[in-house]
Short mmCIF file of C-alpha atoms in Angstrom, two decimals:
data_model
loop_
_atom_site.label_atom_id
_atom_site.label_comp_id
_atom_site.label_asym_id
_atom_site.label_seq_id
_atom_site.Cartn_x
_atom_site.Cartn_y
_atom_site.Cartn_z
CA UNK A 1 -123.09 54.76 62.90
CA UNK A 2 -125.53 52.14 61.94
CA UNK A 3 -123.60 49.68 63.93
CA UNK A 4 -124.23 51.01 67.40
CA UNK A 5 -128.02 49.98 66.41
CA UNK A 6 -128.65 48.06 69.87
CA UNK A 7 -132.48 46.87 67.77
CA UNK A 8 -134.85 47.61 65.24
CA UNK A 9 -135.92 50.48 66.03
CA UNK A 10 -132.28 52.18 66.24
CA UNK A 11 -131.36 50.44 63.00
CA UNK A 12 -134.67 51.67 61.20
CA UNK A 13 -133.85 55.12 62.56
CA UNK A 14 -130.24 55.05 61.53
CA UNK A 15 -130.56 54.35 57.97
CA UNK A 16 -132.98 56.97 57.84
CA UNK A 17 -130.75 59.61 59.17
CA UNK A 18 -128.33 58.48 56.93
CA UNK A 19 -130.64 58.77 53.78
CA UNK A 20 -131.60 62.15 55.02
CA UNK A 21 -128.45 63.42 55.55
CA UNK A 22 -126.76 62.01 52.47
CA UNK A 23 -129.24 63.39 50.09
CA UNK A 24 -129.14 67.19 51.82
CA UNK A 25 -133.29 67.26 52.16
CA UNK A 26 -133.21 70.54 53.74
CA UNK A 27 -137.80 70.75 52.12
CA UNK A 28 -138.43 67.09 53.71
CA UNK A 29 -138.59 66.20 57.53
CA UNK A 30 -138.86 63.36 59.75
CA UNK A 31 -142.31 63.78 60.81
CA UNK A 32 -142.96 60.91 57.64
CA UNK A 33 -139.46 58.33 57.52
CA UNK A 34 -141.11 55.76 55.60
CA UNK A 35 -140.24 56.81 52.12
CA UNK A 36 -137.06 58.20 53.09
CA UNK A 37 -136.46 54.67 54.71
CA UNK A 38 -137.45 53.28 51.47
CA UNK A 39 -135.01 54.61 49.27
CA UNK A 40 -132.84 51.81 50.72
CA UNK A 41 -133.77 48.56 49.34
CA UNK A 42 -130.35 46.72 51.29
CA UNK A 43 -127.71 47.55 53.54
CA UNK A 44 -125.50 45.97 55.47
CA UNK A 45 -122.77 46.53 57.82
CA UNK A 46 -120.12 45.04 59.91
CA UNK A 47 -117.91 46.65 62.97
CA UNK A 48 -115.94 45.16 66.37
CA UNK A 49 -118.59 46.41 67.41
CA UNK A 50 -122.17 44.79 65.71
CA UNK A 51 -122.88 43.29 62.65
CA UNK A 52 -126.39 44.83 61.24
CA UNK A 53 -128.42 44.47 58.16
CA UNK A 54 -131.45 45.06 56.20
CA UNK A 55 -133.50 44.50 52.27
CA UNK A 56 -136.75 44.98 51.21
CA UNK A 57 -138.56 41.83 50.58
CA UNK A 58 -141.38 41.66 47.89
CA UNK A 59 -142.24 37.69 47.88
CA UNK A 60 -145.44 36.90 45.78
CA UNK A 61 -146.82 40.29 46.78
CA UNK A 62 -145.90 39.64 50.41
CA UNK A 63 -143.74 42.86 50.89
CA UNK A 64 -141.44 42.82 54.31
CA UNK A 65 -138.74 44.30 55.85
CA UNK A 66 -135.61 41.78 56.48
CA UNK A 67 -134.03 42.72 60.04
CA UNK A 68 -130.31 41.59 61.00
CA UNK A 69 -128.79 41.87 63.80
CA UNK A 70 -125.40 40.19 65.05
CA UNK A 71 -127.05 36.48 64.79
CA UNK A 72 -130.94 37.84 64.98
CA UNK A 73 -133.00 37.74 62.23
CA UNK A 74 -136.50 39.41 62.05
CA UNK A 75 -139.27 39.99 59.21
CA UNK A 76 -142.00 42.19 59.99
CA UNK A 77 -144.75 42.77 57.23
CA UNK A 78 -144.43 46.35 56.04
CA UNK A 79 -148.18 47.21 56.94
CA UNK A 80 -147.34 45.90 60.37
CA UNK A 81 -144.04 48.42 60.87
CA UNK A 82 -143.80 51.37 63.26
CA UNK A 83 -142.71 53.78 61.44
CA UNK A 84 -141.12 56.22 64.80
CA UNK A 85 -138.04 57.46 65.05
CA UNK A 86 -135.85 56.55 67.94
CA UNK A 87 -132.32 58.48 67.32
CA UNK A 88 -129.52 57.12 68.79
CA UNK A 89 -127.97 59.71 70.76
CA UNK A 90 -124.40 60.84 71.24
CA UNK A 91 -123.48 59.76 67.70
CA UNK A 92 -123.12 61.70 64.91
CA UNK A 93 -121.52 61.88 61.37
CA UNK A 94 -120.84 65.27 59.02
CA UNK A 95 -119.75 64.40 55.31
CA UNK A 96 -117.56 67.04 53.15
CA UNK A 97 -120.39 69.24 53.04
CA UNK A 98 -120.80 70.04 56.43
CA UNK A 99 -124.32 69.42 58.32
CA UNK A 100 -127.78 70.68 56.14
CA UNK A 101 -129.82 72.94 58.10
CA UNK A 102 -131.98 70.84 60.11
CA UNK A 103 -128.87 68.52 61.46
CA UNK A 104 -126.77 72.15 62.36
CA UNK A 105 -130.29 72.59 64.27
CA UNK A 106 -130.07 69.55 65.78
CA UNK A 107 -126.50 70.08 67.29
CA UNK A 108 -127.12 73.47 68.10
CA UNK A 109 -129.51 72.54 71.01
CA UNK A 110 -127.31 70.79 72.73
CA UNK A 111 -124.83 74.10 72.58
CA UNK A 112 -127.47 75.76 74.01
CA UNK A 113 -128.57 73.05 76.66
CA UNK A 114 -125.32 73.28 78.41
CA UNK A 115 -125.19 77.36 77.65
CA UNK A 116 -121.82 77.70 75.57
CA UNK A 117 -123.01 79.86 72.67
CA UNK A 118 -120.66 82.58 74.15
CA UNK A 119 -118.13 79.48 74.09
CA UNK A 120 -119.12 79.11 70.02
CA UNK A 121 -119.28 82.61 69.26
CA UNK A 122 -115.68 82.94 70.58
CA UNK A 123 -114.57 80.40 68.17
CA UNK A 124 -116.30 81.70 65.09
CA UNK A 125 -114.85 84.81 66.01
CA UNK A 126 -111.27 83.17 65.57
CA UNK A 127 -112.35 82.16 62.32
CA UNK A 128 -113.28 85.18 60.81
CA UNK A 129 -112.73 88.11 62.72
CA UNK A 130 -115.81 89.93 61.05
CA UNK A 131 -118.45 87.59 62.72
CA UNK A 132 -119.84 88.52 65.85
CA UNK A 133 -122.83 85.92 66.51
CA UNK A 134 -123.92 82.61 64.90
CA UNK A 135 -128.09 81.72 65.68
CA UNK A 136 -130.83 79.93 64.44
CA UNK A 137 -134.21 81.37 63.38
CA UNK A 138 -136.49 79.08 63.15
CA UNK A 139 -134.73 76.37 60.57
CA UNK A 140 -132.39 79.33 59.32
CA UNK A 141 -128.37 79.56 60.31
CA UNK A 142 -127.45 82.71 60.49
CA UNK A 143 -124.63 85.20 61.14
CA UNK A 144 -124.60 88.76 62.42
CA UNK A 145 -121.97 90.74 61.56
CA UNK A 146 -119.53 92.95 63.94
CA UNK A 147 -121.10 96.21 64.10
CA UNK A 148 -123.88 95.29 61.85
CA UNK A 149 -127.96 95.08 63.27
CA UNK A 150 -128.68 92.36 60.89
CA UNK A 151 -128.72 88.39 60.67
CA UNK A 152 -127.68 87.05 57.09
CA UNK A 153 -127.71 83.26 55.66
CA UNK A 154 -124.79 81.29 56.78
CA UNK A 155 -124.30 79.89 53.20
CA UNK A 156 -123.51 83.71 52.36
CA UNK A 157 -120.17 82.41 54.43
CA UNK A 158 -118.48 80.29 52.07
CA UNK A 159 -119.21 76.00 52.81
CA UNK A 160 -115.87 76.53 55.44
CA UNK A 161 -117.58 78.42 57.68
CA UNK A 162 -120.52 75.90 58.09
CA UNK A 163 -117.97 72.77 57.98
CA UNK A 164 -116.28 74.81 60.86
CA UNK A 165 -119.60 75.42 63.07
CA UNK A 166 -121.05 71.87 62.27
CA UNK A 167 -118.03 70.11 64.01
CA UNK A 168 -117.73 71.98 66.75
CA UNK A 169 -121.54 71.97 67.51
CA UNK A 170 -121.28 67.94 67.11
CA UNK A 171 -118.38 67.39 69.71
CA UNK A 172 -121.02 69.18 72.20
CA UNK A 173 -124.24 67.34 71.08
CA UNK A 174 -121.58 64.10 70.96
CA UNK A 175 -121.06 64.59 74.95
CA UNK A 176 -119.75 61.05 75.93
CA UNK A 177 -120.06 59.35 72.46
CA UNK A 178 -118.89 59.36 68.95
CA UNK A 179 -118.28 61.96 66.91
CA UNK A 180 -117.54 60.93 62.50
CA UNK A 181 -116.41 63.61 60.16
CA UNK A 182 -115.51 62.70 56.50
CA UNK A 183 -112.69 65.23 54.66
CA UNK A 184 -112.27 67.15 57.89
CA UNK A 185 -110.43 70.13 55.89
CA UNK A 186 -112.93 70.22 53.19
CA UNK A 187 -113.79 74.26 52.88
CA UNK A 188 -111.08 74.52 55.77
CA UNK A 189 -108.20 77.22 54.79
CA UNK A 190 -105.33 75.92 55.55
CA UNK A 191 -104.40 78.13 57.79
CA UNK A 192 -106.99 77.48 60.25
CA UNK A 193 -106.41 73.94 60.60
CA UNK A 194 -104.44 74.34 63.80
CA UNK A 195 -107.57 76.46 65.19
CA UNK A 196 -109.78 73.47 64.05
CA UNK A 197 -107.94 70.49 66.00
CA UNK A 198 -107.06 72.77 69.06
CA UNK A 199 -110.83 72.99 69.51
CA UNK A 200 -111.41 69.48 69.00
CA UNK A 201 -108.60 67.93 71.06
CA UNK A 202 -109.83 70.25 73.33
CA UNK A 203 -113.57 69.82 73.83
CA UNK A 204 -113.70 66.16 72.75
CA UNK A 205 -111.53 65.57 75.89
CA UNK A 206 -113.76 67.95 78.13
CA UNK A 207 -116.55 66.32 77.12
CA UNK A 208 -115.78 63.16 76.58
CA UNK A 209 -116.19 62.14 72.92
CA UNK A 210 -114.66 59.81 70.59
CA UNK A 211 -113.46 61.40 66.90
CA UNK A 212 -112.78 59.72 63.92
CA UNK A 213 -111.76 61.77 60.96
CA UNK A 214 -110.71 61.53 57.41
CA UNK A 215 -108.67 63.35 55.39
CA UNK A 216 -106.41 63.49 51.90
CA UNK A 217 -104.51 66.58 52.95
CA UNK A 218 -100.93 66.32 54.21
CA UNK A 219 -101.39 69.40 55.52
CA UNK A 220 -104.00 68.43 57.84
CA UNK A 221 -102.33 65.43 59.21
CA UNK A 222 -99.02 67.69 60.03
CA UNK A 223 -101.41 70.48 61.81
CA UNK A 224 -102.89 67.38 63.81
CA UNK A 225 -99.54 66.53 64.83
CA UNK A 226 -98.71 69.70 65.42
CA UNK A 227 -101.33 70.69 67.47
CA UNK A 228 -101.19 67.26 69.65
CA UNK A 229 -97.48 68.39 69.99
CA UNK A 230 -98.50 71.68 71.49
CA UNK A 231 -101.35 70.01 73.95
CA UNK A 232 -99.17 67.03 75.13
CA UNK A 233 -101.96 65.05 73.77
CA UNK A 234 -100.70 61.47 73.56
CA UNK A 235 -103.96 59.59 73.13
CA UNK A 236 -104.18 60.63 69.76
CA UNK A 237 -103.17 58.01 66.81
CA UNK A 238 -103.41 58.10 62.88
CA UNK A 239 -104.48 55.40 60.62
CA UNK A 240 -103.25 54.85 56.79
CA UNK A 241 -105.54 52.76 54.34
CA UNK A 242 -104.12 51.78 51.33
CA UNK A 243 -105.84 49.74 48.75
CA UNK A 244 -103.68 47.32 47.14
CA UNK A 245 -103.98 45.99 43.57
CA UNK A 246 -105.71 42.27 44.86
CA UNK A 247 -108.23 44.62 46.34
CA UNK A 248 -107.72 44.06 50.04
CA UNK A 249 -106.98 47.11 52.28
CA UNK A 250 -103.93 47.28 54.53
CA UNK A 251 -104.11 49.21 57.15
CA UNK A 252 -100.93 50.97 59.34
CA UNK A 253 -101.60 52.28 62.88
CA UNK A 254 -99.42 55.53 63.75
CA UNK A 255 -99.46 55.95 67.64
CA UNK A 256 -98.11 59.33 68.83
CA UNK A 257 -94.83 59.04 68.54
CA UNK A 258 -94.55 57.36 65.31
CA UNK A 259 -96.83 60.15 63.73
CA UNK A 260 -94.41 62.72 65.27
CA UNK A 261 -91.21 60.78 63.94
CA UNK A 262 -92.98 60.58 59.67
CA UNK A 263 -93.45 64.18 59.98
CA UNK A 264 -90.35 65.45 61.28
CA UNK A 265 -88.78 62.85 58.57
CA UNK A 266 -90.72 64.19 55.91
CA UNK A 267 -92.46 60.74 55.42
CA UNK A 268 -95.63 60.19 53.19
CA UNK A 269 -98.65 60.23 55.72
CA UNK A 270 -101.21 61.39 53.55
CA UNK A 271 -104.12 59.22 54.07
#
């Protein structure tokens, strides 16, 4: 994510959401970045895309923040930083754990912006049968149960359940830009793997977004093929990265067909 930073105020913003999201600091917000900003003393990054960077400098007392990006180099004096947030929209990234609250906040505007919570809701419901509405009070996810008057905690769920509403949220709030999910099956039953990439073949290509996911589970890679199968979805493709004992990564590109031909061979393609 950090390499779509277009400056330094996108960069600065981007390892902060990072930071934030990593760490799961569902007490702390964004109103003050700087020490959450902090906690990274160096980064760097590098993508066909941008090559970015940063450190903390502390030079004879002299403290400054170290700015690179592509072949620009800037040091500004850390009493001389803005400190404001400037997100970088369209792009987002959900780790094994599935958004904290105030990301699944975040996304959930942008559901509501374009009015498909009835869209969501139907989903969920697919899910688990038992849920009849997902909202959020205030900084609180919440679930209301079919037949039942009362909201309760969406971490009453099970982590699946808020893995499952995070991505689909994202692919909205991700409307003509990227969308990054790590262990994509992580919480997911198996069995509703084929109802997780229907929905995101399907909305990513209504709405114009971008997915990259990983996974370990051979499972999910068949129900991706599967599912791609089903929606004559050619534009999809599958990458392998093996380490190999010198410590370089190779890297094997499975277009459509080829992903279609290892599964119905039985071939390894767990990534």
């Amino acid at each position: 994510i950090n390499t779509h930073a277009k400056d330094i105020s996108t960069l600065f913003s981007s390892i902060v959401f990072s930071n934030f999201q990593r760490d799961k600091l569902e007490n702390i917000t964004m109103d003050n970045p700087k020490p959450i900003f902090e906690k990274t003393k160096e980064y760097h990054s590098k993508s066909n895309i941008r090559e970015v960077g940063y450190a903390l400098k502390d030079s004879d007392g002299k403290i400054e923040y170290d700015f690179k990006i592509d072949t620009k180099e800037i040091l500004i004096n850390t009493n001389e930083f803005s400190y404001q947030i400037k997100k970088i929209k369209n792009i987002y990234f959900i780790d094994n754990f599935g958004f904290n609250n105030y990301w699944l906040k975040e996304v959930y505007i942008a559901v509501q912006r374009i009015d498909e919570e009835e869209t969501l809701n139907s989903y969920i419901n697919k899910f688990d049968n038992s849920i009849e509405k997902f909202t959020i009070f205030d900084n609180s996810p919440e679930c209301r149960l079919r037949g039942k008057r009362e909201y309760r905690d969406i971490n009453e769920f099970g982590d699946g359940l808020k893995q499952f509403i995070s991505i689909i949220c994202a692919l909205y709030a991700c409307e003509g830009g990227y969308l990054f999910i790590d262990e994509i099956d992580s919480g997911i039953h198996y069995t509703k793997l084929d109802l997780l990439w229907e929905i995101i073949l399907t909305v990513s290509k209504e709405y114009g977004v971008q997915v990259f996911a990983t996974t370990h589970s051979k499972e999910a890679i068949e129900s991706f093929g599967k599912v791609a199968k089903e929606l004559r979805d050619r534009e999809i493709s599958y990458s392998i990265i093996t380490k190999l004992k010198s410590g370089k990564l190779l890297h094997t590109l499975y277009d459509y067909d080829l992903l279609e031909d290892s599964i119905e061979d039985d071939d390894e393609v767990r990534g």
